[in-house]
Coordinates of C-alpha atoms and ligand atoms in Angstrom, one line a residue:
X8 CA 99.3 91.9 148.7
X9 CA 98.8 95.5 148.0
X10 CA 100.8 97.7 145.8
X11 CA 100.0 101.5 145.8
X12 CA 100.9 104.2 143.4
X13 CA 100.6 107.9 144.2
X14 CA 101.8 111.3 142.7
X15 CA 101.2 114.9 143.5
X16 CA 102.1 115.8 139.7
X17 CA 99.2 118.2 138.9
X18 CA 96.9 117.9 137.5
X19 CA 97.5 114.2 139.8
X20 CA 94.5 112.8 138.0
X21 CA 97.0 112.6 134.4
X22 CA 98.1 109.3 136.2
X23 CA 94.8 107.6 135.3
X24 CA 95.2 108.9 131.7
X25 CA 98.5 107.3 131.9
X26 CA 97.5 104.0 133.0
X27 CA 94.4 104.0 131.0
X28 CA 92.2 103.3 133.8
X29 CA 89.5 105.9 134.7
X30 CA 89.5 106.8 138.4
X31 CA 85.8 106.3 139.1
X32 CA 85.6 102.9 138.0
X33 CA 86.5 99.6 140.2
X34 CA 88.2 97.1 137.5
X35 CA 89.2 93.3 138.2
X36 CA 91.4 91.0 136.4
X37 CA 91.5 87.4 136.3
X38 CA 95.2 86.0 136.7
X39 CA 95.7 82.0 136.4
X40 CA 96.2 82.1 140.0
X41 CA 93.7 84.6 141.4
X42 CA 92.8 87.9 140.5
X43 CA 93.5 91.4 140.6
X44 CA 91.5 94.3 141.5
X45 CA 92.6 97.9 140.4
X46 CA 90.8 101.3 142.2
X47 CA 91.5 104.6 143.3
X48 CA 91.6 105.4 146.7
X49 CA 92.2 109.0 145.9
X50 CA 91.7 110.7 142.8
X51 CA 91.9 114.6 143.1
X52 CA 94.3 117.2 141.1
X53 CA 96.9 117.5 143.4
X54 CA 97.3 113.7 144.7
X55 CA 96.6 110.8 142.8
X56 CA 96.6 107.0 144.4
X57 CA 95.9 104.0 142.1
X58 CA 95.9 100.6 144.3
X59 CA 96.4 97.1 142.8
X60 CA 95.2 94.5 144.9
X61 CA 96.7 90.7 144.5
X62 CA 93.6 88.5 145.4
X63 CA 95.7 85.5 145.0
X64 CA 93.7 81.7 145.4
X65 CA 96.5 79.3 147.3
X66 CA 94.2 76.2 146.7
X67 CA 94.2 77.0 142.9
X68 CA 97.9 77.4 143.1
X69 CA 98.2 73.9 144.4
X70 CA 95.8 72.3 141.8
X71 CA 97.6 74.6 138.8
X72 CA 101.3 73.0 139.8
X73 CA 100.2 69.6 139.6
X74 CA 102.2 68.7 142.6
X75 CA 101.0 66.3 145.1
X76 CA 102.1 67.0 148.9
X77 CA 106.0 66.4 149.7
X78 CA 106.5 64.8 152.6
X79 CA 108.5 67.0 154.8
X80 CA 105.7 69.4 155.0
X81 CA 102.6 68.4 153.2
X82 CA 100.5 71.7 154.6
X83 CA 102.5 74.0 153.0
X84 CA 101.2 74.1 149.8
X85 CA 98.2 75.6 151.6
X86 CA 99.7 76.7 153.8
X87 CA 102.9 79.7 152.6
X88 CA 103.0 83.0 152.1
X89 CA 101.9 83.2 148.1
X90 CA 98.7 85.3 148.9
X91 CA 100.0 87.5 150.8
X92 CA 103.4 88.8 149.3
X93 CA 104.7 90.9 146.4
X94 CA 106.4 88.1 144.3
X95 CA 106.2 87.4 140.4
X96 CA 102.3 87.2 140.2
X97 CA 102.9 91.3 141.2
X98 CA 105.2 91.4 137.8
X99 CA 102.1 89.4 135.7
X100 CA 99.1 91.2 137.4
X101 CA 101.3 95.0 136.7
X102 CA 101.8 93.5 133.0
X103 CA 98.3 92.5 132.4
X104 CA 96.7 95.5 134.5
X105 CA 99.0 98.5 133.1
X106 CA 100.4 96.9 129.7
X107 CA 100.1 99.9 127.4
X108 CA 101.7 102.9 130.6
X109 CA 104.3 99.8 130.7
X110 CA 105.3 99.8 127.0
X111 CA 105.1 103.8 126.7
X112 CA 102.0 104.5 124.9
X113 CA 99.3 106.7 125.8
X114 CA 97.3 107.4 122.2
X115 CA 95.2 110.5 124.2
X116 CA 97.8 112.5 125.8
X117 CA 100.9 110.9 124.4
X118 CA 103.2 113.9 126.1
X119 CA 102.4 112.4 129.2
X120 CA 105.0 109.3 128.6
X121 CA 107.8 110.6 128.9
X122 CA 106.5 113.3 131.6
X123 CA 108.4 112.7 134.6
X124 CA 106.8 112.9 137.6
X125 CA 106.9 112.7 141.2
X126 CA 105.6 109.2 142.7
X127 CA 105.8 107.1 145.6
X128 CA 105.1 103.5 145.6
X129 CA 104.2 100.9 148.6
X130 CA 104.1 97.5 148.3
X131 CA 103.4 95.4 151.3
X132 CA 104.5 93.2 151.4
X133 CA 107.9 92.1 150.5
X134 CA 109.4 89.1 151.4
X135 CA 113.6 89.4 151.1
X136 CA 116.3 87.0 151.8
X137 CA 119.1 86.8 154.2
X138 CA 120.1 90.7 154.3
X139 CA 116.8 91.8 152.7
X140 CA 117.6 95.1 153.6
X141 CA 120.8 95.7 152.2
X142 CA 119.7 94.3 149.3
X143 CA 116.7 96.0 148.7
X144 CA 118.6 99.1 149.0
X145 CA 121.5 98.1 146.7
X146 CA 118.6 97.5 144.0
X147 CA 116.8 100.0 144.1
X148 CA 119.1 102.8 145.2
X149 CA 121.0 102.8 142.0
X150 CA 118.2 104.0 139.7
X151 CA 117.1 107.0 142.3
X152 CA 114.4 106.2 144.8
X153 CA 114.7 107.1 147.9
X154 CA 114.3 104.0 149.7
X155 CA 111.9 103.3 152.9
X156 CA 111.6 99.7 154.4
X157 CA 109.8 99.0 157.7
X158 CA 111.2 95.3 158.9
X159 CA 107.8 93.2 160.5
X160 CA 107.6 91.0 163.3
X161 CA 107.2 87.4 162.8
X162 CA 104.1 87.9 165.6
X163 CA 103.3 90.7 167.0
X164 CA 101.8 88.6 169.9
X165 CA 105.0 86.5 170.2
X166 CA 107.9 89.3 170.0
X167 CA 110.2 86.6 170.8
X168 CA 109.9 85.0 167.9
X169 CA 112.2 88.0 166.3
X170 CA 111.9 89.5 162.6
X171 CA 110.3 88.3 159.6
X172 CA 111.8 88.3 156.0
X173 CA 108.9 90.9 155.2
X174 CA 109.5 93.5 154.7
X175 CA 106.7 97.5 153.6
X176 CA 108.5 98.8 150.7
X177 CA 107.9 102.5 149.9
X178 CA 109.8 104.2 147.2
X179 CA 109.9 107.8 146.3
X180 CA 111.7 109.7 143.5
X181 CA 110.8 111.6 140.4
X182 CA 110.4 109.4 137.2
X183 CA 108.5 108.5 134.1
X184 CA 105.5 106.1 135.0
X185 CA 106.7 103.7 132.7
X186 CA 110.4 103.7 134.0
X187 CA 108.8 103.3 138.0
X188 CA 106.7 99.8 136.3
X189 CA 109.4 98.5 134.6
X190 CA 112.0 98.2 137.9
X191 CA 109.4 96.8 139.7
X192 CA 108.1 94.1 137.3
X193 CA 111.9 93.4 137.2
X194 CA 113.0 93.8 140.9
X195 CA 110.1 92.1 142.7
X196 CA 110.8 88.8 141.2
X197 CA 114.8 89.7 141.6
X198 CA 113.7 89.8 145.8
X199 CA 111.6 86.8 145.8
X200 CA 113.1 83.6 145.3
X201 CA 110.0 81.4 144.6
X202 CA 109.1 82.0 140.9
X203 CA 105.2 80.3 140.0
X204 CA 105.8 79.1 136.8
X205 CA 108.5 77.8 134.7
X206 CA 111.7 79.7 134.2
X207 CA 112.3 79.4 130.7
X208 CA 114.0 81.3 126.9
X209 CA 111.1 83.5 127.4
X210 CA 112.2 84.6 130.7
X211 CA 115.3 86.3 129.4
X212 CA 113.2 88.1 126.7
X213 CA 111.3 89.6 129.2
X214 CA 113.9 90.8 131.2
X215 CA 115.5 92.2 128.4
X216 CA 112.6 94.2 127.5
X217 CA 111.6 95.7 130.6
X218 CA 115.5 95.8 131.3
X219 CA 115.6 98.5 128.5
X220 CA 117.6 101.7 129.2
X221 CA 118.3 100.8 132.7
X222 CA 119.6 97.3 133.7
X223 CA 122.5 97.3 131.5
X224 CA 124.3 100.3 133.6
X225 CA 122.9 98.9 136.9
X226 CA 125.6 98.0 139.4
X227 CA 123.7 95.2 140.1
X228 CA 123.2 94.0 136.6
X229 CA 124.5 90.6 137.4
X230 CA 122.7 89.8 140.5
X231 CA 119.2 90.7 139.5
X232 CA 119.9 88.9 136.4
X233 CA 120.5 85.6 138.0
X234 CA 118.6 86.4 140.7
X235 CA 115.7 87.2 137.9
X236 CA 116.3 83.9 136.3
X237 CA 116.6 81.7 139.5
X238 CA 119.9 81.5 139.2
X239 CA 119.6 78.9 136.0
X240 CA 122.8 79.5 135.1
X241 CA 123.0 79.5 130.7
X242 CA 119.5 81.4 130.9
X243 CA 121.9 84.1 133.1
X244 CA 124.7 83.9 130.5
X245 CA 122.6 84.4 128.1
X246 CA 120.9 87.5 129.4
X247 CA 123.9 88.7 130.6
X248 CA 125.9 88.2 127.3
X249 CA 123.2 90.2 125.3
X250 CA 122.9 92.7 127.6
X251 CA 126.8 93.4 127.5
X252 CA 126.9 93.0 123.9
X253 CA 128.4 95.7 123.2
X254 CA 131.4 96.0 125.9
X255 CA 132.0 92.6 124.5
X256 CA 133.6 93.0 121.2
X257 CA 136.2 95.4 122.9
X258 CA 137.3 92.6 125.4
X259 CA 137.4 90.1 122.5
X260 CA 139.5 92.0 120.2
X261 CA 141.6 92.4 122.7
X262 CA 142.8 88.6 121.6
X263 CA 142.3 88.6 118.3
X264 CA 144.0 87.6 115.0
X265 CA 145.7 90.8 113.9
X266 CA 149.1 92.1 115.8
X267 CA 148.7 95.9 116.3
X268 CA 146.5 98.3 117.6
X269 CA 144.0 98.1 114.8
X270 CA 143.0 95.0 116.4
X271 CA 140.9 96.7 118.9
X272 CA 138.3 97.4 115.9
X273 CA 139.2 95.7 112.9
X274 CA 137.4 92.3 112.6
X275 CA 134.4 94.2 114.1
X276 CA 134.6 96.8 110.9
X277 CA 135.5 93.4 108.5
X278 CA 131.9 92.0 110.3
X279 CA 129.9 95.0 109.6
X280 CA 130.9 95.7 106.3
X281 CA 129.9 92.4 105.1
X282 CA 126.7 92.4 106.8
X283 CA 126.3 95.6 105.0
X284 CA 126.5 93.5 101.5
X285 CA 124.5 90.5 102.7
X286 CA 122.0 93.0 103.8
X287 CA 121.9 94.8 100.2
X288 CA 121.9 91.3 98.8
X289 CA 118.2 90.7 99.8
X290 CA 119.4 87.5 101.1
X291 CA 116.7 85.7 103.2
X292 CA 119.4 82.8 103.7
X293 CA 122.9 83.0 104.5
X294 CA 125.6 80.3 105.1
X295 CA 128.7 81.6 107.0
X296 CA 131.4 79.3 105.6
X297 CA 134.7 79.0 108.4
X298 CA 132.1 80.6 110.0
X299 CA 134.5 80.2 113.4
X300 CA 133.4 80.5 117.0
X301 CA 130.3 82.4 115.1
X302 CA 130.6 86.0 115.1
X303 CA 129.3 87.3 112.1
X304 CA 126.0 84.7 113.2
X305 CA 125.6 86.4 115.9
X306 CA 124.9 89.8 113.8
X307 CA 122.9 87.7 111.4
X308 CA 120.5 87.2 114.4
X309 CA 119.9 90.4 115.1
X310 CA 118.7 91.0 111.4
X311 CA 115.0 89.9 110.8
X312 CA 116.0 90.1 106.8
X313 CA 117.8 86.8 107.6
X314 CA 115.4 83.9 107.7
X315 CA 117.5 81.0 107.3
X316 CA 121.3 80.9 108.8
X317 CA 123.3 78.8 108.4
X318 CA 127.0 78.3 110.2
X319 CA 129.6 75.6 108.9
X320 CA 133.6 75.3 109.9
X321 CA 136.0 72.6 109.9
X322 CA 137.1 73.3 113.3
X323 CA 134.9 71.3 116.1
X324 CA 136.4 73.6 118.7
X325 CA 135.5 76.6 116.9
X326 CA 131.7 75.1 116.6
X327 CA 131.7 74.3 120.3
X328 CA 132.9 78.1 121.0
X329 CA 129.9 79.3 118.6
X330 CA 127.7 77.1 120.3
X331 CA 128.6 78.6 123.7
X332 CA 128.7 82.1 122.1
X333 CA 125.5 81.9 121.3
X334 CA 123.9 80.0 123.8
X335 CA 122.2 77.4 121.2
X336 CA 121.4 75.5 124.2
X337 CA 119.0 77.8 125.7
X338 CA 117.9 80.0 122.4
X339 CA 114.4 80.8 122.4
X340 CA 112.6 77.9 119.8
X341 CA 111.8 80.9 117.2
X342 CA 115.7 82.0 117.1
X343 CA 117.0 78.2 117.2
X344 CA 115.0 77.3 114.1
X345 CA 116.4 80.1 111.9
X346 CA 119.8 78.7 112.5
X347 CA 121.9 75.8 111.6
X348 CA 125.5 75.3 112.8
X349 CA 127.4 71.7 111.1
X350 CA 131.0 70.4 110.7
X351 CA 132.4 70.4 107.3
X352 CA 134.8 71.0 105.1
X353 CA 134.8 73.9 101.8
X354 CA 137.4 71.5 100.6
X355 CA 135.0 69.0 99.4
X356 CA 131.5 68.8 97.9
X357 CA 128.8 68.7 100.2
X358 CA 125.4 69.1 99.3
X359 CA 124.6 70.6 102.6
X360 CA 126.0 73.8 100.9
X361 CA 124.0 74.0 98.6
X362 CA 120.7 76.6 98.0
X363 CA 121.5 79.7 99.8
X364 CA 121.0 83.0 98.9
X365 CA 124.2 84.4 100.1
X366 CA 127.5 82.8 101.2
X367 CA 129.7 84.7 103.9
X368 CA 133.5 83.9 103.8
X369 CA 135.2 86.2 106.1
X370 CA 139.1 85.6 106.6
X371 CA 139.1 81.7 105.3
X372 CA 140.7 81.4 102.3
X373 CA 144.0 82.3 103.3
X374 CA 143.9 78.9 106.1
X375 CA 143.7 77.0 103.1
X376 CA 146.7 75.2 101.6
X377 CA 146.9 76.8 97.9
X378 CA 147.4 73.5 96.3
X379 CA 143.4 73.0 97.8
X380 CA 142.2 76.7 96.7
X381 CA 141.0 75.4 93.6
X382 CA 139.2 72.5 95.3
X383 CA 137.5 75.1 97.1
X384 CA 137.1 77.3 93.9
X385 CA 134.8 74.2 92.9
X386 CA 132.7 73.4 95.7
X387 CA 132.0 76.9 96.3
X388 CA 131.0 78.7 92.9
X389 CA 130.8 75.5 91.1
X390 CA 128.7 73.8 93.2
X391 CA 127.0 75.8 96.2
X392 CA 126.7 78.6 93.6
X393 CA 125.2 81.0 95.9
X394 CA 123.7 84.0 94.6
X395 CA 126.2 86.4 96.3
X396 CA 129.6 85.8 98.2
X397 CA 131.0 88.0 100.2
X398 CA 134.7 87.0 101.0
X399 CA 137.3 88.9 103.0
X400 CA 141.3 88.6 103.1
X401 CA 144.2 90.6 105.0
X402 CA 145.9 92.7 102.4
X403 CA 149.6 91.4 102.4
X404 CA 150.8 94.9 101.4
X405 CA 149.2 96.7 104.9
X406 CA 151.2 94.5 107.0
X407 CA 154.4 96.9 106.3
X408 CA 152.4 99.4 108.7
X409 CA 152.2 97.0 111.6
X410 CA 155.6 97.6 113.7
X411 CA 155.8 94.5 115.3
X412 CA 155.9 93.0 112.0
X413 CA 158.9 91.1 110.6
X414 CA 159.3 91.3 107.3
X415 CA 157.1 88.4 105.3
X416 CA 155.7 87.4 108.2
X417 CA 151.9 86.5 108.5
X418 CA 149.4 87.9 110.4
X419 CA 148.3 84.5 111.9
X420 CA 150.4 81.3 112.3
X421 CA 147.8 79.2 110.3
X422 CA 147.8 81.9 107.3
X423 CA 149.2 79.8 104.3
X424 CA 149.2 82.9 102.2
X425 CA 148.5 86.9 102.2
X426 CA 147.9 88.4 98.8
X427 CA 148.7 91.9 97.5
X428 CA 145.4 93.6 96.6
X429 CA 146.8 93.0 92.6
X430 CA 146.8 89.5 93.6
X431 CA 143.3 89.1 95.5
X432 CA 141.9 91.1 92.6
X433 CA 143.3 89.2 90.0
X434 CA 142.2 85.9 91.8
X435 CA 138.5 86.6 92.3
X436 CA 138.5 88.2 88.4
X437 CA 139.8 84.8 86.9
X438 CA 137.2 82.7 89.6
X439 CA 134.2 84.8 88.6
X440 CA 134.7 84.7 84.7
X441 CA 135.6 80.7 85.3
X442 CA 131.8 80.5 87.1
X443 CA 129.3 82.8 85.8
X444 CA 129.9 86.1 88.3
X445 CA 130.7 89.6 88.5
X446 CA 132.8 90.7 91.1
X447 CA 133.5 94.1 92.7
X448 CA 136.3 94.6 95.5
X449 CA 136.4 97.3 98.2
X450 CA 138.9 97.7 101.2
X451 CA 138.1 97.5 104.5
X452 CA 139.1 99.9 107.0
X453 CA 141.1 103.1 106.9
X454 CA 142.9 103.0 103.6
X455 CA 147.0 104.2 103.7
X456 CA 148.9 105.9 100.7
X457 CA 150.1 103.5 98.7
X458 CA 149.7 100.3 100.8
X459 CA 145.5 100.0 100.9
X460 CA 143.3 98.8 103.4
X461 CA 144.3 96.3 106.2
X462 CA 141.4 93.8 105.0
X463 CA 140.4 93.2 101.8
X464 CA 136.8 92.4 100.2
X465 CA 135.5 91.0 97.3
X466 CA 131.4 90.8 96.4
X467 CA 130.6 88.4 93.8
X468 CA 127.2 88.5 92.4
X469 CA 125.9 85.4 89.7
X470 CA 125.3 86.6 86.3
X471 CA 122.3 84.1 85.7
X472 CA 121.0 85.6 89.3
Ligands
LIG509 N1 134.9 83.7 109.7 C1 135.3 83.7 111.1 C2 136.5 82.9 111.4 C3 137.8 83.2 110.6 S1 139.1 82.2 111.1 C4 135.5 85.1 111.5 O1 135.6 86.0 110.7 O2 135.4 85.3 112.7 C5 139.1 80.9 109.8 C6 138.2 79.8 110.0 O3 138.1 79.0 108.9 C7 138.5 78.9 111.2 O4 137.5 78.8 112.1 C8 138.9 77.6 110.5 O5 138.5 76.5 111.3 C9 138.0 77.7 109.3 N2 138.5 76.8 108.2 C10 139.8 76.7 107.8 N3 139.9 75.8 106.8 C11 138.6 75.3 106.5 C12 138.0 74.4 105.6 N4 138.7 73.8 104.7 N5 136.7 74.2 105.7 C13 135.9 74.9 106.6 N6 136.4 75.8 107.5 C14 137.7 76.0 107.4

């Protein structure tokens, strides 16, 4: 399996500055499988070919899986097409052999990186599924090559024997050299549907970092993903949630709590602005209390600051949404052992509540009957005593700008009470002197003459703290 990569950029030789591999010198690398030898056939200043050459050992293959012969065809372990195809040992051998042109760096001539250039790339060969060709086009098309594919013969002696799935590739188009690695490591394993070693977490994280920039807007986004992760299908949700992140919050407002407009960005400006106060906190821990189908988590995530997080709610639906939210099932071991998601109750003491840094308590208390407020009043600053709580509430006195409204009517159907901002105010005063902490409120978003903010927050830091 040969993959070539020329230019005609001049001077042509920059490429082997690029892919920090001098031109005059043969180089091999040892693969689990095999190895993988990387040369020049042509180095000169106006055309510039590096080779990489997959020297791939089937009989180690076979030892390496452990598998013993299945019955229905015990030869083919020796005998398939693994040696001879790009497939994802090509992705491996291109991340071992080109690793620092892959990630963008090039400490010599750094201006080179992003130095688009003109390339053309043959790898032969490539083994496609049922309409290979139509789909080789469809993923490569997108991002700009010009697309060549030359179908072969099953045998050349035996033309009745028709086509083969294999297909030359040769691509062409002007790019970064980092941009042309990238789609391949990703797009090669996307064709093949044999994968050597086990799909796992890690799987997505690759794909998501040699995705970068490009996959997200693909029109194939979804197909190379699952095709990418063998079509395992929470590994695929997964990718695919995180790569559509942000398209995502716009679809979910879209049935969310509050009934106007503002709803398109509201909870989503409530989320940020507390993650803005846990974040000036120094919290390393969190606990999101009625933490829901796990939103605000899912922000918490993304923040390395956060080193311990922890999600509890009442609700088991609401836990089984988070969990599917944030595909606990299939989180990478690193990620799953920062976070902790439990059933439970604010209403009572529970010493699983206990020790955090920082408490989170976005649009709870109002769910809460007020004759069990002060329960909660308790169990929270009494008891979990957290260093800081952030806690958000609608502000009752916003609700006269929401058309749809009735008069006294509730934003939500389980809200037991809205409060003024005098109220709120004069609530989290009377808790914070009661339990040893200050308090400061602030509104969240746009703030209206005379009625306030739509949301309402108060930050309550412990005295002793
Ligand atoms: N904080 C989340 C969810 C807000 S909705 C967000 O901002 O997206 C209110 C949540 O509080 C619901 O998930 C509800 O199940 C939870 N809740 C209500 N009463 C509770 C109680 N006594 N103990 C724990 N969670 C409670």
């Amino acid at each position: 399996m040969l993959l070539t990569l020329s230019t005609t950029h001049h001077p042509a030789t920059d490429l082997s500055h690029l892919l920090h591999k001098h031109p005059d010198k043969y180089q091999t690398i040892e693969l689990s499988n095999g190895k993988a030898h990387i040369f020049y056939p042509h180095a000169t200043d106006t055309h510039c070919t590096v080779a990489l050459l997959l020297d791939i050992d089937p009989i180690g293959l076979v030892r390496n899986s452990g598998r013993t012969g299945d019955g229905a065809f015990a030869l083919r372990q020796y005998v398939n097409d693994r040696p001879y195809v790009a497939s994802s040992f090509m992705s491996v051998a291109l991340s071992k052999a080109f690793s620092t042109a892959m990630n963008g760096t090039c400490n010599k001539r750094p201006e080179l990186v992003d130095q688009i250039m003109p390339f053309e790339i043959t790898i032969s060969v490539l083994p496609a599924p049922k309409g290979g060709e139509l789909l080789i086009r469809k993923l490569f098309d997108p991002l700009g090559y010009q697309v060549n594919l030359e179908r072969h013969m099953l045998d050349h002696q035996f033309t009745e024997w028709g086509m083969s799935k294999y297909f030359t590739l040769k691509l062409s188009g002007n790019f970064k050299l980092k941009d042309v690695l990238s789609h391949i490591y990703v797009l090669i394993p996307a064709l093949d549907t044999e994968k050597h070693y086990w799909v796992g977490a890690q799987e997505v994280e690759k794909l998501l970092d040699k995705g970068e920039g490009w996959l997200k807007d693909h029109p194939e986004k979804e197909q190379i993903t699952r095709r990418y992760l063998k079509g395992i299908g929470g590994l695929t949700r997964n990718a695919l949630g995180r790569l559509l992140e942000d398209e995502e919050w716009n679809e979910e407002e879209a049935v969310d709590e509050e009934p106007d407009q503002a709803k398109e960005t509201l909870h989503y400006k409530r989320l940020k602005c507390v993650m803005e106060e846990l974040k000036n906190s120094g919290a390393k821990s969190v606990i999101d209390m009625g933490c829901g189908e796990g939103k605000l988590i899912k922000m918490l995530l993304k923040e390395k600051q956060f080193d311990k997080i922890v999600g509890v709610d009442v609700s088991f639906r609401e836990l089984e949404k988070a969990s599917q939210r944030l595909h606990l099932q299939e989180m990478a071991p690193r990620q799953r052992e920062r976070l902790e998601i439990f059933q439970g109750a604010l209403t009572y003491r529970d010493q699983r509540l206990y020790g955090f840094d920082a408490a989170a308590i976005v649009e709870v208390i109002e769910h809460l009957d007020p004759n069990r407020l002060h329960a909660f009043e308790r169990v929270v600053f009494e008891f979990a005593q957290p260093n800081t709580i952030v806690l958000t509430t609608p502000n009752s006195e916003y609700n006269a700008l929401f058309e749809k409204m009735e008069a006294n009517q509730m934003r939500h159907a389980d809200h037991r009470f809205e409060w003024t901002r005098n109220e709120f105010e004069s609530w989290g005063r009377q808790v914070a002197q009661k339990n040893g902490y200050q308090v400061v409120f602030k509104p969240i978003g746009e703030e209206s003459e005379n009625v306030g903010a739509p949301s309402q927050m108060a930050i309550f830091t412990r005295q002793s703290a």
